[in-house]
Amino acid sequence: MKLPRRDLLRYGFLSAANAGLASVIGCGKKASAPAPKQAPTREITGQWSLRAVAAEHRLLTGFAVDPKLLQDPHYAAVVREQASLIVPENAMKWGALRPAPGQYSFEQADILLTFAEQNRIRLRGHTLCWHRSLPSWVEAIDSAQEAHRQLTEHIQTVAGRYAGRMHSWDVVNEAVEVKDNRPDGLRNSFWLRLVGPDYIEAAFHAARAADPAALLSYNDYGLESETYDAEQKRSAVLLLLRRLKARRVPLDAVGIQCHISARPMYSYGPGLQRFTEQVREMGLQIFLSEMDVNDRNADRTPERQDAEVAQTYNRFLAMALAERAVTAVLFWGVDDGHSWLRYENGRDDQTRPLLFDRDLRPKEAFYAARAAMEARSMPPKP
């Protein structure tokens, strides 16, 4: 059964200008050349899984995963079937790994790595250096020398433990905050106050020494929208990236978190496109690293809520994936029941920001995201 043309338009799978392509979408059949193969309406496994469709278009895709939830066989099956790349939501942050000075707790991180390797899924590390999720004993440090020592020792130990087995590391997370009014745009964080701005370089050099094989990424939020604040942040991040490149700091990629909104006060487009083009020109890969759609302002009637979230995914991804430097798309969670936005929005149990619902059933957002990946046009491989 073919997907009705009106539904393709409704959920943003096709623009009105391309609506004539609706006729090529059937039950798993390849479209006649030159039209690309299109997925059937509701099939999500095998060649129609996210990981398979993404692979055809030079992408890795997957989710932020809670290792404890992998005990649920249904949750584990969804991750296994759909993901080619996963990232721990919290299990590799300082707060989870460092209960006390000189102590490390790797149990949950090891569970995630074992699951990934057993299922031929790549693993990203998140995050080696961040101003949040720090244990109280770290925040009590008052010596620049000790703070620097703890930072580099932590990175050497953690990245070194998993050396050669990681796809990438978010080495430094959210180091830019324009509103802190520094000329360099850096956040007035714990690490900056104690160590100084060179903490960023120190973190990347320590990570490269500990794991020469992993891609090393700088990760940040607030880069996506067409607002003054986002444009200022994009400029500050570009300043940081250029400084790191000029100083030959080992940097391979930039993570754009992509916490975006349905029915937004914001729009997305030219500013982000200019930013990603400039990142590519520095020779860096781009990861859409923490994607979800905040539906706080969406129409909360169930049908319209899911439609607005799906349309937001499709339109944003269609725009972002036009940049060939984008090599990975990660969704920040598997299902609505475990999204951080439930708590961000004030214990909002009606929020539906992810690709699967609370019963791990695919939603319109799943098909919309997959359609955007499938529509990606890439130049021929060299």
CSV table of C-alpha atoms in Angstrom, one decimal:
chain,number,residue,atom,x,y,z
A,1,MET,CA,0.0,0.0,0.0
A,2,LYS,CA,1.4,3.4,-1.0
A,3,LEU,CA,1.6,6.3,1.5
A,4,PRO,CA,-1.2,8.7,0.5
A,5,ARG,CA,0.1,11.9,-1.2
A,6,ARG,CA,-1.8,14.1,1.2
A,7,ASP,CA,0.1,12.5,4.2
A,8,LEU,CA,3.4,13.0,2.5
A,9,LEU,CA,2.7,16.7,2.2
A,10,ARG,CA,1.1,16.9,5.7
A,11,TYR,CA,4.1,15.5,7.6
A,12,GLY,CA,6.6,17.4,5.4
A,13,PHE,CA,8.0,14.3,3.7
A,14,LEU,CA,7.6,16.1,0.4
A,15,SER,CA,7.4,19.8,-0.5
A,16,ALA,CA,4.5,20.8,-2.8
A,17,ALA,CA,7.1,21.3,-5.6
A,18,ASN,CA,8.2,17.6,-5.2
A,19,ALA,CA,4.8,16.1,-4.5
A,20,GLY,CA,4.9,14.3,-7.8
A,21,LEU,CA,7.4,11.9,-6.3
A,22,ALA,CA,4.7,10.4,-4.1
A,23,SER,CA,3.9,7.8,-6.6
A,24,VAL,CA,7.3,6.1,-6.2
A,25,ILE,CA,6.8,5.3,-2.5
A,26,GLY,CA,5.5,1.7,-2.3
A,27,CYS,CA,5.9,-1.5,-0.2
A,28,GLY,CA,9.6,-1.9,-0.2
A,29,LYS,CA,10.0,-1.8,-4.0
A,30,LYS,CA,12.8,0.1,-5.6
A,31,ALA,CA,11.7,3.1,-7.6
A,32,SER,CA,12.6,3.1,-11.2
A,33,ALA,CA,15.7,5.0,-12.1
A,34,PRO,CA,16.6,7.8,-11.6
A,35,ALA,CA,14.3,8.2,-8.6
A,36,PRO,CA,15.9,7.0,-5.3
A,37,LYS,CA,14.6,4.0,-3.4
A,38,GLN,CA,11.9,4.9,-0.9
A,39,ALA,CA,10.8,3.2,2.3
A,40,PRO,CA,7.4,1.7,2.7
A,41,THR,CA,5.0,3.4,4.9
A,42,ARG,CA,5.4,1.6,8.2
A,43,GLU,CA,8.2,-0.9,8.0
A,44,ILE,CA,11.1,0.0,10.3
A,45,THR,CA,13.4,-3.1,10.4
A,46,GLY,CA,16.1,-4.4,8.2
A,47,GLN,CA,16.7,-2.3,5.1
A,48,TRP,CA,14.1,0.2,6.4
A,49,SER,CA,15.8,0.7,9.8
A,50,LEU,CA,17.3,4.1,10.6
A,51,ARG,CA,20.8,2.6,10.6
A,52,ALA,CA,20.4,1.0,7.2
A,53,VAL,CA,18.9,4.1,5.5
A,54,ALA,CA,21.5,6.4,7.1
A,55,ALA,CA,24.3,4.1,6.0
A,56,GLU,CA,23.2,4.4,2.4
A,57,HIS,CA,23.6,8.2,2.7
A,58,ARG,CA,26.9,8.2,4.5
A,59,LEU,CA,25.6,8.8,8.0
A,60,LEU,CA,25.8,7.1,11.3
A,61,THR,CA,22.7,7.5,13.5
A,62,GLY,CA,21.5,6.4,16.9
A,63,PHE,CA,20.6,7.6,20.4
A,64,ALA,CA,21.7,8.7,23.8
A,65,VAL,CA,21.3,5.5,25.8
A,66,ASP,CA,20.9,4.7,29.5
A,67,PRO,CA,22.8,1.5,30.2
A,68,LYS,CA,20.3,0.5,32.9
A,69,LEU,CA,17.5,0.6,30.4
A,70,LEU,CA,19.2,-2.0,28.3
A,71,GLN,CA,17.9,-4.6,30.8
A,72,ASP,CA,14.5,-4.1,29.1
A,73,PRO,CA,14.7,-6.4,26.1
A,74,HIS,CA,12.3,-4.2,24.1
A,75,TYR,CA,14.4,-1.1,24.6
A,76,ALA,CA,17.6,-3.1,23.8
A,77,ALA,CA,16.0,-4.4,20.7
A,78,VAL,CA,15.1,-1.0,19.4
A,79,VAL,CA,18.6,0.3,20.0
A,80,ARG,CA,20.1,-2.8,18.4
A,81,GLU,CA,17.9,-2.6,15.3
A,82,GLN,CA,18.0,1.2,14.7
A,83,ALA,CA,21.4,2.5,15.9
A,84,SER,CA,24.8,2.4,14.2
A,85,LEU,CA,26.1,4.9,16.8
A,86,ILE,CA,25.2,5.4,20.5
A,87,VAL,CA,26.3,7.8,23.2
A,88,PRO,CA,25.9,7.6,27.0
A,89,GLU,CA,23.4,10.1,28.3
A,90,ASN,CA,25.1,10.3,31.7
A,91,ALA,CA,27.3,7.3,32.3
A,92,MET,CA,30.5,8.9,31.1
A,93,LYS,CA,30.1,12.2,32.8
A,94,TRP,CA,32.3,13.1,35.8
A,95,GLY,CA,29.4,12.8,38.2
A,96,ALA,CA,28.9,9.2,37.2
A,97,LEU,CA,32.6,8.2,36.9
A,98,ARG,CA,34.2,9.9,39.8
A,99,PRO,CA,32.6,9.2,43.2
A,100,ALA,CA,35.7,10.3,45.2
A,101,PRO,CA,39.3,11.5,44.5
A,102,GLY,CA,41.4,8.7,43.0
A,103,GLN,CA,38.3,6.5,42.5
A,104,TYR,CA,36.6,5.6,39.3
A,105,SER,CA,33.3,3.8,38.7
A,106,PHE,CA,33.2,2.3,35.2
A,107,GLU,CA,30.5,-0.3,35.6
A,108,GLN,CA,27.7,1.5,33.6
A,109,ALA,CA,30.1,2.8,30.9
A,110,ASP,CA,31.5,-0.7,30.5
A,111,ILE,CA,28.0,-2.1,30.1
A,112,LEU,CA,27.4,0.3,27.3
A,113,LEU,CA,30.6,-0.5,25.5
A,114,THR,CA,30.0,-4.2,25.7
A,115,PHE,CA,26.5,-3.8,24.3
A,116,ALA,CA,27.9,-1.7,21.5
A,117,GLU,CA,30.6,-4.1,20.5
A,118,GLN,CA,28.4,-7.1,20.7
A,119,ASN,CA,25.9,-5.5,18.3
A,120,ARG,CA,28.4,-3.8,15.9
A,121,ILE,CA,27.4,-0.3,17.1
A,122,ARG,CA,29.9,2.4,17.4
A,123,LEU,CA,30.2,4.4,20.7
A,124,ARG,CA,30.7,8.1,21.4
A,125,GLY,CA,32.0,9.3,24.7
A,126,HIS,CA,30.3,12.2,26.4
A,127,THR,CA,31.9,14.2,28.0
A,128,LEU,CA,35.5,14.5,29.2
A,129,CYS,CA,35.4,18.1,30.2
A,130,TRP,CA,32.2,20.0,31.2
A,131,HIS,CA,31.3,22.7,33.7
A,132,ARG,CA,28.3,20.7,35.0
A,133,SER,CA,27.9,17.2,36.5
A,134,LEU,CA,31.0,17.7,38.6
A,135,PRO,CA,31.3,15.9,41.9
A,136,SER,CA,31.4,18.2,45.0
A,137,TRP,CA,35.0,17.2,45.7
A,138,VAL,CA,36.0,18.6,42.3
A,139,GLU,CA,34.2,21.8,42.9
A,140,ALA,CA,36.0,22.2,46.2
A,141,ILE,CA,39.4,22.3,44.5
A,142,ASP,CA,40.9,25.8,44.9
A,143,SER,CA,44.3,25.3,43.3
A,144,ALA,CA,45.0,25.9,39.6
A,145,GLN,CA,47.7,23.3,39.6
A,146,GLU,CA,45.5,20.7,41.2
A,147,ALA,CA,42.5,21.5,38.9
A,148,HIS,CA,44.8,21.0,35.9
A,149,ARG,CA,46.2,17.8,37.3
A,150,GLN,CA,42.8,16.4,38.0
A,151,LEU,CA,41.5,17.3,34.5
A,152,THR,CA,44.4,15.8,32.6
A,153,GLU,CA,44.5,12.7,34.9
A,154,HIS,CA,40.8,12.1,34.4
A,155,ILE,CA,41.0,12.3,30.6
A,156,GLN,CA,44.1,10.1,30.5
A,157,THR,CA,42.4,7.5,32.6
A,158,VAL,CA,39.0,7.5,31.0
A,159,ALA,CA,39.9,7.9,27.4
A,160,GLY,CA,42.9,5.6,27.9
A,161,ARG,CA,40.6,2.8,29.3
A,162,TYR,CA,38.6,2.8,26.1
A,163,ALA,CA,41.4,3.6,23.7
A,164,GLY,CA,41.0,2.2,20.2
A,165,ARG,CA,37.3,1.2,20.9
A,166,MET,CA,35.6,4.6,20.6
A,167,HIS,CA,34.2,6.3,17.5
A,168,SER,CA,34.6,9.7,19.1
A,169,TRP,CA,34.8,11.8,22.3
A,170,ASP,CA,33.1,15.0,23.2
A,171,VAL,CA,36.3,16.3,24.7
A,172,VAL,CA,35.0,19.8,25.7
A,173,ASN,CA,31.3,20.5,26.1
A,174,GLU,CA,29.6,23.9,26.2
A,175,ALA,CA,32.7,26.1,26.8
A,176,VAL,CA,31.2,29.2,25.1
A,177,GLU,CA,28.8,31.6,26.8
A,178,VAL,CA,28.6,35.0,25.1
A,179,LYS,CA,26.6,36.5,27.9
A,180,ASP,CA,29.6,36.1,30.3
A,181,ASN,CA,31.0,39.1,28.4
A,182,ARG,CA,34.6,37.8,27.8
A,183,PRO,CA,36.3,39.1,24.6
A,184,ASP,CA,37.0,35.4,23.6
A,185,GLY,CA,33.4,34.4,24.2
A,186,LEU,CA,34.3,31.7,26.7
A,187,ARG,CA,32.1,30.6,29.6
A,188,ASN,CA,33.3,31.8,33.0
A,189,SER,CA,33.3,28.2,34.1
A,190,PHE,CA,34.9,26.3,37.0
A,191,TRP,CA,37.7,25.1,34.6
A,192,LEU,CA,38.3,28.6,33.2
A,193,ARG,CA,38.4,30.3,36.5
A,194,LEU,CA,40.9,27.9,38.0
A,195,VAL,CA,43.0,26.7,35.0
A,196,GLY,CA,42.5,29.6,32.6
A,197,PRO,CA,41.4,29.5,28.9
A,198,ASP,CA,44.1,27.0,28.0
A,199,TYR,CA,42.2,24.3,29.8
A,200,ILE,CA,40.5,23.6,26.4
A,201,GLU,CA,43.8,22.9,24.6
A,202,ALA,CA,45.0,20.9,27.6
A,203,ALA,CA,41.9,18.7,27.4
A,204,PHE,CA,42.2,18.0,23.7
A,205,HIS,CA,46.0,17.2,23.9
A,206,ALA,CA,45.3,14.8,26.8
A,207,ALA,CA,42.6,13.1,24.9
A,208,ARG,CA,44.7,12.6,21.8
A,209,ALA,CA,47.6,11.2,23.8
A,210,ALA,CA,45.2,8.8,25.5
A,211,ASP,CA,43.3,7.7,22.4
A,212,PRO,CA,45.0,8.4,19.1
A,213,ALA,CA,42.2,6.7,17.1
A,214,ALA,CA,39.0,8.4,18.3
A,215,LEU,CA,37.6,11.5,16.6
A,216,LEU,CA,37.8,14.4,19.0
A,217,SER,CA,34.9,16.8,19.1
A,218,TYR,CA,33.9,20.2,20.6
A,219,ASN,CA,30.2,20.1,21.4
A,220,ASP,CA,27.7,23.0,22.1
A,221,TYR,CA,24.1,24.1,22.1
A,222,GLY,CA,22.2,27.2,21.0
A,223,LEU,CA,23.8,27.3,17.5
A,224,GLU,CA,20.7,26.4,15.4
A,225,SER,CA,18.2,29.3,15.3
A,226,GLU,CA,17.9,32.5,13.3
A,227,THR,CA,18.2,34.8,16.4
A,228,TYR,CA,20.6,37.4,17.5
A,229,ASP,CA,21.8,35.2,20.4
A,230,ALA,CA,22.4,32.2,18.2
A,231,GLU,CA,24.3,34.3,15.6
A,232,GLN,CA,26.5,35.7,18.4
A,233,LYS,CA,27.2,32.2,19.7
A,234,ARG,CA,28.0,30.8,16.3
A,235,SER,CA,30.5,33.6,15.9
A,236,ALA,CA,32.1,32.9,19.3
A,237,VAL,CA,32.3,29.2,18.5
A,238,LEU,CA,33.9,29.8,15.2
A,239,LEU,CA,36.5,32.1,17.0
A,240,LEU,CA,37.3,29.2,19.3
A,241,LEU,CA,37.6,26.7,16.6
A,242,ARG,CA,39.9,28.9,14.5
A,243,ARG,CA,42.1,29.5,17.5
A,244,LEU,CA,42.3,25.8,18.2
A,245,LYS,CA,43.1,25.0,14.6
A,246,ALA,CA,45.7,27.8,14.4
A,247,ARG,CA,47.4,26.4,17.5
A,248,ARG,CA,47.3,22.9,16.0
A,249,VAL,CA,45.1,21.5,18.7
A,250,PRO,CA,43.9,18.0,17.8
A,251,LEU,CA,40.3,18.7,16.8
A,252,ASP,CA,38.3,16.6,14.3
A,253,ALA,CA,34.7,17.5,14.7
A,254,VAL,CA,32.0,19.8,16.0
A,255,GLY,CA,28.9,18.6,17.7
A,256,ILE,CA,25.8,20.8,17.2
A,257,GLN,CA,23.3,19.6,19.8
A,258,CYS,CA,20.1,20.4,17.9
A,259,HIS,CA,17.7,20.8,20.8
A,260,ILE,CA,15.1,22.4,18.6
A,261,SER,CA,11.5,23.4,19.0
A,262,ALA,CA,8.1,22.7,17.3
A,263,ARG,CA,5.9,25.7,16.6
A,264,PRO,CA,9.0,27.7,17.5
A,265,MET,CA,9.6,31.3,18.4
A,266,TYR,CA,12.7,30.4,16.3
A,267,SER,CA,13.3,29.6,12.6
A,268,TYR,CA,16.2,27.6,11.3
A,269,GLY,CA,18.1,28.0,8.1
A,270,PRO,CA,20.7,30.4,6.6
A,271,GLY,CA,22.7,31.2,9.8
A,272,LEU,CA,23.2,27.5,10.6
A,273,GLN,CA,24.0,26.8,7.0
A,274,ARG,CA,26.7,29.4,6.9
A,275,PHE,CA,28.1,28.1,10.2
A,276,THR,CA,28.3,24.5,9.0
A,277,GLU,CA,29.9,25.6,5.7
A,278,GLN,CA,32.6,27.4,7.6
A,279,VAL,CA,33.2,24.4,9.9
A,280,ARG,CA,33.6,22.2,6.8
A,281,GLU,CA,36.1,24.6,5.4
A,282,MET,CA,38.2,24.1,8.5
A,283,GLY,CA,38.3,20.4,7.6
A,284,LEU,CA,36.1,19.3,10.5
A,285,GLN,CA,33.3,16.8,10.5
A,286,ILE,CA,29.9,17.8,12.0
A,287,PHE,CA,27.7,15.7,14.3
A,288,LEU,CA,24.1,16.5,15.0
A,289,SER,CA,24.8,15.3,18.5
A,290,GLU,CA,21.8,15.6,20.8
A,291,MET,CA,18.7,16.0,18.7
A,292,ASP,CA,15.1,16.3,20.0
A,293,VAL,CA,12.1,18.5,19.4
A,294,ASN,CA,10.7,20.4,22.3
A,295,ASP,CA,6.9,20.3,21.8
A,296,ARG,CA,6.0,22.5,24.8
A,297,ASN,CA,4.4,25.1,22.5
A,298,ALA,CA,2.9,22.6,20.1
A,299,ASP,CA,-0.8,21.9,19.6
A,300,ARG,CA,-1.4,19.3,22.3
A,301,THR,CA,-4.2,17.5,20.6
A,302,PRO,CA,-2.5,14.1,20.0
A,303,GLU,CA,-2.7,14.0,16.3
A,304,ARG,CA,-1.5,17.6,15.8
A,305,GLN,CA,1.2,17.3,18.4
A,306,ASP,CA,2.9,14.4,16.7
A,307,ALA,CA,2.4,16.0,13.3
A,308,GLU,CA,4.1,19.2,14.4
A,309,VAL,CA,7.0,17.3,15.9
A,310,ALA,CA,7.4,15.2,12.8
A,311,GLN,CA,7.3,18.1,10.5
A,312,THR,CA,9.9,19.9,12.6
A,313,TYR,CA,12.3,16.9,12.4
A,314,ASN,CA,11.9,16.6,8.7
A,315,ARG,CA,12.4,20.2,7.8
A,316,PHE,CA,15.3,20.7,10.1
A,317,LEU,CA,17.1,17.5,9.0
A,318,ALA,CA,16.4,18.2,5.3
A,319,MET,CA,18.2,21.6,5.8
A,320,ALA,CA,21.0,20.3,8.0
A,321,LEU,CA,21.8,17.2,6.0
A,322,ALA,CA,22.4,19.3,2.8
A,323,GLU,CA,25.8,20.0,4.4
A,324,ARG,CA,28.1,17.1,3.3
A,325,ALA,CA,30.3,17.5,6.4
A,326,VAL,CA,27.5,16.1,8.6
A,327,THR,CA,28.4,12.5,9.3
A,328,ALA,CA,26.2,11.6,12.3
A,329,VAL,CA,22.7,12.2,13.6
A,330,LEU,CA,22.1,11.3,17.3
A,331,PHE,CA,18.7,11.6,19.0
A,332,TRP,CA,18.9,12.5,22.7
A,333,GLY,CA,17.0,9.5,24.0
A,334,VAL,CA,15.1,6.6,22.6
A,335,ASP,CA,11.6,7.1,23.8
A,336,ASP,CA,9.4,9.8,25.1
A,337,GLY,CA,9.1,8.3,28.6
A,338,HIS,CA,12.8,8.8,29.2
A,339,SER,CA,13.4,12.2,27.6
A,340,TRP,CA,15.1,14.9,29.7
A,341,LEU,CA,12.4,17.3,28.4
A,342,ARG,CA,9.9,15.6,30.7
A,343,TYR,CA,11.7,17.3,33.6
A,344,GLU,CA,12.9,20.4,31.7
A,345,ASN,CA,9.3,21.3,31.1
A,346,GLY,CA,8.2,20.8,34.6
A,347,ARG,CA,7.4,17.0,34.9
A,348,ASP,CA,5.5,17.2,31.6
A,349,ASP,CA,4.3,13.7,31.0
A,350,GLN,CA,2.5,14.7,27.8
A,351,THR,CA,5.7,15.7,26.0
A,352,ARG,CA,6.4,13.6,22.9
A,353,PRO,CA,9.8,14.9,21.6
A,354,LEU,CA,11.5,11.7,20.4
A,355,LEU,CA,11.1,9.1,17.6
A,356,PHE,CA,9.4,6.4,19.8
A,357,ASP,CA,6.6,6.7,22.3
A,358,ARG,CA,6.5,5.4,25.8
A,359,ASP,CA,5.7,1.9,24.6
A,360,LEU,CA,8.6,2.0,22.2
A,361,ARG,CA,6.3,2.3,19.2
A,362,PRO,CA,7.6,4.4,16.2
A,363,LYS,CA,5.8,7.7,15.8
A,364,GLU,CA,5.4,10.0,12.9
A,365,ALA,CA,8.7,11.6,13.9
A,366,PHE,CA,10.5,8.3,13.1
A,367,TYR,CA,9.2,8.3,9.6
A,368,ALA,CA,9.8,12.0,9.1
A,369,ALA,CA,13.5,11.7,10.3
A,370,ARG,CA,14.0,8.7,8.1
A,371,ALA,CA,12.5,10.4,5.1
A,372,ALA,CA,14.9,13.3,5.5
A,373,MET,CA,17.9,11.0,5.7
A,374,GLU,CA,16.7,9.1,2.6
A,375,ALA,CA,16.2,12.3,0.7
A,376,ARG,CA,19.8,13.3,1.3
A,377,SER,CA,21.7,14.0,-1.9
A,378,MET,CA,25.5,13.4,-1.7
A,379,PRO,CA,28.2,13.9,-4.3
A,380,PRO,CA,29.8,10.7,-5.7
A,381,LYS,CA,32.4,9.1,-3.5
A,382,PRO,CA,36.0,10.0,-4.5
